[in-house]
Amino acid sequence: MKTLTAAFIICVTGVASPVQSQVAPRDTLPAAVVQRFVDGANARSLDAMMATVAAQAVFGALPDNGKNTVGRDSVRAQYARVLSRLPAGYTVTVASRIVDGAFVTDFELFSNADGTPAGRATWVYYVAGGQIQRAWVLRPPRPPQ
């Protein structure tokens, strides 16, 4: 019986198997995509961040302030400016995350290298096709003028 089991395993998992020769697909679940975006920010890797952002992504604020960043190139330029101003050791920690289908809501805490708090933000991401399509940061409403 052991020989038959070993032969079966070799047939199912043989080196020549096309399944084994393929690279496993990246995790496209919305929470995994957003986590890669956050991890890229912490690593100061624009390439890693932008790999999670759709070509026609729109980043903005809620409530709508009318100033959206549209397209991966514009998002890249915005984050290049943001990351260049951050002190070394500045990190983003996801304090809590809610996933509702394609929507991921993160409460993010920012810390300096010494661990002192540096701010916080709530982000809502919409992920489809394994990429961030929309992202909104929550901002207090502006008073009427």
Coordinates of N, CA and C in Angstrom, one line a residue:
M1 N 0.8 -1.2 0.0 CA 0.0 0.0 0.0 C 0.9 1.3 0.0
K2 N 2.0 1.2 0.7 CA 2.9 2.4 0.8 C 3.4 2.7 -0.6
T3 N 3.8 1.7 -1.4 CA 4.3 1.9 -2.7 C 3.2 2.5 -3.6
L4 N 2.0 2.0 -3.5 CA 0.9 2.6 -4.3 C 0.7 4.1 -3.9
T5 N 0.7 4.4 -2.7 CA 0.5 5.8 -2.2 C 1.6 6.7 -2.7
A6 N 2.9 6.2 -2.6 CA 4.0 7.0 -3.1 C 3.9 7.2 -4.6
A7 N 3.6 6.1 -5.3 CA 3.4 6.2 -6.8 C 2.3 7.2 -7.1
F8 N 1.2 7.2 -6.4 CA 0.1 8.2 -6.6 C 0.6 9.6 -6.4
I9 N 1.4 9.8 -5.3 CA 1.9 11.2 -5.0 C 2.8 11.6 -6.1
I10 N 3.7 10.8 -6.5 CA 4.6 11.1 -7.6 C 3.8 11.5 -8.9
C11 N 2.8 10.7 -9.2 CA 2.0 11.0 -10.4 C 1.3 12.4 -10.2
V12 N 0.7 12.6 -9.1 CA 0.0 13.8 -8.9 C 0.9 15.1 -8.7
T13 N 2.0 14.9 -8.1 CA 2.9 16.1 -7.8 C 4.2 16.0 -8.6
G14 N 4.3 15.2 -9.6 CA 5.5 15.1 -10.4 C 6.1 16.4 -10.8
V15 N 7.4 16.4 -10.9 CA 8.1 17.7 -11.3 C 7.7 18.2 -12.6
A16 N 7.3 17.4 -13.5 CA 6.9 17.8 -14.9 C 5.5 18.4 -14.9
S17 N 4.8 18.3 -13.8 CA 3.4 18.8 -13.7 C 3.3 20.3 -14.1
P18 N 2.4 20.6 -15.0 CA 2.3 22.0 -15.4 C 1.8 22.9 -14.2
V19 N 1.1 22.4 -13.3 CA 0.6 23.1 -12.2 C 1.8 23.6 -11.3
Q20 N 2.7 22.7 -11.1 CA 3.9 23.1 -10.3 C 4.8 24.1 -11.0
S21 N 4.8 24.0 -12.3 CA 5.8 24.9 -13.0 C 5.2 26.3 -13.1
Q22 N 4.0 26.5 -12.8 CA 3.4 27.9 -12.9 C 3.7 28.6 -11.6
V23 N 3.8 29.9 -11.7 CA 4.0 30.8 -10.5 C 2.6 31.0 -9.9
A24 N 2.5 30.8 -8.6 CA 1.2 31.0 -7.9 C 0.7 32.5 -8.1
P25 N -0.6 32.7 -8.4 CA -1.1 34.0 -8.6 C -1.0 34.9 -7.4
R26 N -0.8 36.2 -7.5 CA -0.7 37.1 -6.4 C -2.1 37.0 -5.7
D27 N -2.1 37.2 -4.5 CA -3.4 37.3 -3.7 C -4.1 38.5 -4.1
T28 N -5.3 38.4 -4.7 CA -6.1 39.5 -5.2 C -7.3 39.9 -4.3
L29 N -7.4 39.2 -3.1 CA -8.4 39.6 -2.2 C -8.2 41.1 -1.8
P30 N -9.3 41.8 -1.7 CA -9.1 43.3 -1.4 C -8.2 43.6 -0.2
A31 N -8.4 42.8 0.9 CA -7.5 43.1 2.1 C -6.1 42.9 1.8
A32 N -5.7 41.9 1.0 CA -4.3 41.6 0.7 C -3.8 42.7 -0.2
V33 N -4.6 43.2 -1.2 CA -4.1 44.2 -2.1 C -3.8 45.5 -1.3
V34 N -4.7 45.9 -0.4 CA -4.6 47.1 0.5 C -3.3 46.9 1.4
Q35 N -3.2 45.7 1.9 CA -2.0 45.5 2.8 C -0.7 45.7 2.0
R36 N -0.7 45.2 0.8 CA 0.6 45.4 0.0 C 0.8 46.9 -0.3
F37 N -0.3 47.7 -0.5 CA -0.1 49.1 -0.6 C 0.5 49.7 0.6
V38 N 0.0 49.4 1.8 CA 0.5 49.9 3.1 C 1.9 49.4 3.3
D39 N 2.2 48.2 3.0 CA 3.6 47.6 3.2 C 4.5 48.4 2.2
G40 N 4.1 48.7 1.0 CA 4.9 49.5 0.1 C 5.2 50.8 0.6
A41 N 4.2 51.5 1.3 CA 4.4 52.8 1.9 C 5.5 52.7 3.0
N42 N 5.3 51.7 3.8 CA 6.3 51.5 4.9 C 7.7 51.3 4.4
A43 N 7.8 50.6 3.3 CA 9.1 50.3 2.7 C 9.6 51.5 1.8
R44 N 8.8 52.5 1.7 CA 9.1 53.6 0.8 C 9.3 53.2 -0.7
S45 N 8.5 52.2 -1.1 CA 8.6 51.7 -2.4 C 7.4 52.1 -3.3
L46 N 7.6 53.1 -4.1 CA 6.6 53.6 -5.0 C 6.2 52.5 -5.9
D47 N 7.1 51.7 -6.4 CA 6.8 50.6 -7.3 C 5.9 49.6 -6.7
A48 N 6.2 49.2 -5.4 CA 5.3 48.3 -4.7 C 3.9 48.9 -4.5
M49 N 3.9 50.1 -4.1 CA 2.6 50.8 -3.9 C 1.8 50.8 -5.2
M50 N 2.4 51.3 -6.3 CA 1.7 51.5 -7.6 C 1.3 50.1 -8.2
A51 N 2.0 49.1 -7.9 CA 1.6 47.7 -8.4 C 0.2 47.4 -7.9
T52 N -0.3 48.0 -6.9 CA -1.6 47.7 -6.4 C -2.7 48.7 -6.9
V53 N -2.3 49.7 -7.6 CA -3.2 50.8 -8.0 C -3.5 50.6 -9.5
A54 N -4.8 50.7 -9.8 CA -5.3 50.6 -11.2 C -4.8 51.8 -12.0
A55 N -4.7 51.6 -13.3 CA -4.3 52.6 -14.2 C -5.1 53.9 -14.1
Q56 N -6.4 53.7 -14.0 CA -7.4 54.8 -13.9 C -7.9 55.0 -12.5
A57 N -7.2 54.7 -11.5 CA -7.6 54.9 -10.1 C -7.9 56.3 -9.8
V58 N -8.8 56.5 -8.8 CA -9.1 57.9 -8.4 C -8.9 57.9 -6.9
F59 N -8.1 58.8 -6.4 CA -7.9 59.0 -4.9 C -8.5 60.3 -4.6
G60 N -9.2 60.4 -3.5 CA -9.8 61.7 -3.1 C -10.1 61.7 -1.6
A61 N -10.9 62.6 -1.2 CA -11.3 62.8 0.2 C -12.8 62.7 0.4
L62 N -13.3 62.3 1.5 CA -14.7 62.3 1.9 C -14.8 63.2 3.1
P63 N -15.8 64.1 3.2 CA -16.7 64.4 2.1 C -15.9 64.9 0.9
D64 N -16.5 64.8 -0.3 CA -15.9 65.2 -1.5 C -15.4 66.7 -1.5
N65 N -14.1 66.9 -1.7 CA -13.6 68.2 -1.7 C -13.3 68.7 -3.1
G66 N -13.7 67.9 -4.1 CA -13.6 68.3 -5.5 C -12.2 68.1 -6.0
K67 N -11.2 67.7 -5.2 CA -9.8 67.6 -5.6 C -9.4 66.1 -5.6
N68 N -9.6 65.5 -6.7 CA -9.3 64.1 -6.8 C -8.0 63.9 -7.5
T69 N -7.2 62.9 -7.2 CA -6.0 62.5 -8.0 C -6.5 61.4 -8.9
V70 N -6.3 61.6 -10.2 CA -6.9 60.7 -11.1 C -5.7 60.0 -11.9
G71 N -5.7 58.7 -12.0 CA -4.7 58.0 -12.7 C -3.5 57.6 -11.9
R72 N -3.0 56.4 -12.2 CA -1.8 55.9 -11.5 C -0.6 56.8 -11.5
D73 N -0.4 57.5 -12.6 CA 0.8 58.4 -12.7 C 0.6 59.6 -11.8
S74 N -0.6 60.1 -11.6 CA -0.9 61.2 -10.7 C -0.8 60.7 -9.3
V75 N -1.3 59.5 -9.0 CA -1.2 59.0 -7.6 C 0.3 58.8 -7.3
R76 N 1.1 58.3 -8.2 CA 2.5 58.1 -8.0 C 3.2 59.4 -7.7
A77 N 2.9 60.4 -8.5 CA 3.5 61.7 -8.2 C 3.1 62.3 -6.8
Q78 N 1.8 62.1 -6.5 CA 1.4 62.5 -5.1 C 2.1 61.8 -4.0
Y79 N 2.2 60.5 -4.1 CA 2.9 59.7 -3.1 C 4.4 59.9 -3.1
A80 N 5.0 60.3 -4.3 CA 6.4 60.6 -4.3 C 6.7 61.8 -3.5
R81 N 5.8 62.8 -3.6 CA 5.9 64.0 -2.7 C 5.7 63.7 -1.3
V82 N 4.7 62.9 -0.9 CA 4.4 62.6 0.4 C 5.6 61.8 1.1
L83 N 6.0 60.8 0.4 CA 7.1 60.0 1.0 C 8.4 60.7 1.1
S84 N 8.7 61.7 0.2 CA 9.9 62.4 0.3 C 9.9 63.4 1.5
R85 N 8.8 63.7 2.0 CA 8.7 64.6 3.2 C 8.7 63.9 4.5
L86 N 8.5 62.6 4.5 CA 8.4 61.8 5.8 C 9.8 61.6 6.3
P87 N 9.9 61.7 7.7 CA 11.2 61.4 8.3 C 11.5 59.9 8.2
A88 N 12.8 59.5 8.3 CA 13.2 58.1 8.3 C 12.5 57.4 9.5
G89 N 12.1 56.2 9.3 CA 11.5 55.5 10.4 C 10.0 55.7 10.6
Y90 N 9.4 56.6 9.8 CA 8.0 56.9 9.9 C 7.2 55.7 9.4
T91 N 6.2 55.2 10.1 CA 5.5 54.0 9.7 C 4.0 54.2 9.8
V92 N 3.3 53.4 9.0 CA 1.9 53.3 9.0 C 1.5 51.9 9.6
T93 N 0.6 52.0 10.6 CA 0.1 50.7 11.2 C -1.4 50.7 11.0
V94 N -1.9 49.6 10.5 CA -3.3 49.4 10.4 C -3.8 49.0 11.8
A95 N -4.5 49.9 12.5 CA -5.0 49.6 13.9 C -6.3 48.8 13.8
S96 N -7.1 49.0 12.8 CA -8.3 48.2 12.6 C -8.6 48.2 11.1
R97 N -9.2 47.1 10.7 CA -9.6 46.9 9.3 C -11.0 46.3 9.2
I98 N -11.8 46.8 8.4 CA -13.1 46.2 8.1 C -13.1 45.9 6.6
V99 N -13.5 44.7 6.2 CA -13.6 44.3 4.8 C -15.1 44.0 4.6
D100 N -15.6 44.6 3.6 CA -17.0 44.4 3.2 C -17.0 44.2 1.7
G101 N -16.8 43.0 1.2 CA -16.7 42.7 -0.2 C -15.5 43.3 -0.8
A102 N -15.7 44.2 -1.8 CA -14.6 44.9 -2.4 C -14.1 46.1 -1.7
F103 N -14.8 46.5 -0.6 CA -14.4 47.7 0.2 C -13.6 47.3 1.4
V104 N -12.5 48.0 1.6 CA -11.6 47.8 2.8 C -11.5 49.2 3.5
T105 N -11.9 49.2 4.7 CA -11.8 50.4 5.5 C -10.7 50.2 6.6
D106 N -9.7 51.1 6.5 CA -8.6 51.0 7.5 C -8.6 52.2 8.4
F107 N -8.4 52.0 9.6 CA -8.0 53.0 10.6 C -6.5 52.9 10.8
E108 N -5.8 53.9 10.3 CA -4.3 53.8 10.2 C -3.7 54.8 11.2
L109 N -2.7 54.3 11.9 CA -2.0 55.1 12.9 C -0.6 55.4 12.3
F110 N -0.1 56.6 12.4 CA 1.2 56.9 11.9 C 2.1 57.2 13.1
S111 N 3.4 56.7 13.0 CA 4.3 56.8 14.1 C 5.7 57.2 13.6
N112 N 6.4 58.0 14.5 CA 7.8 58.4 14.2 C 8.7 57.2 14.5
A113 N 9.9 57.3 14.1 CA 10.9 56.2 14.4 C 11.0 55.8 15.8
D114 N 10.8 56.8 16.7 CA 10.9 56.5 18.2 C 9.6 55.9 18.7
G115 N 8.6 55.7 17.9 CA 7.3 55.2 18.3 C 6.3 56.2 18.7
T116 N 6.7 57.5 18.8 CA 5.7 58.5 19.2 C 4.7 58.7 18.1
P117 N 3.4 58.9 18.5 CA 2.4 59.1 17.5 C 2.6 60.3 16.6
A118 N 2.3 60.1 15.3 CA 2.5 61.2 14.4 C 1.2 61.5 13.6
G119 N 0.1 60.9 14.0 CA -1.2 61.2 13.3 C -2.0 59.9 13.1
R120 N -3.1 60.1 12.4 CA -4.0 59.0 12.1 C -4.9 59.4 10.9
A121 N -5.4 58.4 10.3 CA -6.3 58.6 9.2 C -7.2 57.4 9.0
T122 N -8.4 57.6 8.5 CA -9.3 56.6 8.1 C -9.4 56.6 6.5
W123 N -9.1 55.4 6.0 CA -9.1 55.3 4.5 C -10.1 54.3 4.1
V124 N -10.8 54.5 3.0 CA -11.8 53.5 2.4 C -11.2 53.2 1.0
Y125 N -10.9 52.0 0.8 CA -10.4 51.6 -0.5 C -11.5 50.7 -1.2
Y126 N -11.6 50.9 -2.5 CA -12.4 50.0 -3.4 C -11.5 49.2 -4.3
V127 N -11.5 47.9 -4.1 CA -10.6 47.0 -4.9 C -11.4 46.1 -5.8
A128 N -11.0 46.1 -7.1 CA -11.6 45.2 -8.1 C -10.5 44.8 -9.0
G129 N -10.6 43.6 -9.5 CA -9.6 43.1 -10.4 C -8.2 43.0 -9.8
G130 N -8.1 42.9 -8.5 CA -6.8 42.8 -7.8 C -6.1 44.1 -7.7
Q131 N -6.8 45.2 -8.0 CA -6.1 46.6 -7.8 C -7.1 47.6 -7.2
I132 N -6.4 48.6 -6.6 CA -7.2 49.6 -5.9 C -7.8 50.5 -7.1
Q133 N -9.1 50.6 -7.1 CA -9.7 51.4 -8.2 C -10.1 52.8 -7.6
R134 N -10.4 52.9 -6.4 CA -10.8 54.1 -5.7 C -10.3 54.1 -4.3
A135 N -9.9 55.3 -3.8 CA -9.5 55.4 -2.4 C -9.9 56.7 -1.9
W136 N -10.5 56.8 -0.7 CA -10.9 58.0 -0.1 C -10.4 58.1 1.3
V137 N -9.9 59.2 1.7 CA -9.5 59.5 3.1 C -10.6 60.3 3.7
L138 N -10.9 60.1 4.9 CA -12.0 60.9 5.6 C -11.4 62.1 6.1
R139 N -12.0 63.2 5.9 CA -11.6 64.6 6.3 C -12.8 65.2 6.9
P140 N -12.6 66.1 7.9 CA -13.8 66.8 8.5 C -14.3 67.7 7.4
P141 N -15.7 67.9 7.4 CA -16.2 68.8 6.4 C -15.8 70.2 6.6
R142 N -15.6 70.9 5.5 CA -15.3 72.3 5.6 C -16.6 73.1 5.9
P143 N -16.4 74.2 6.7 CA -17.6 75.0 7.0 C -18.1 75.7 5.7
P144 N -19.4 75.8 5.6 CA -20.0 76.5 4.5 C -19.5 77.9 4.3
Q145 N -19.3 78.4 3.1 CA -18.8 79.8 2.9 C -19.8 80.7 2.4

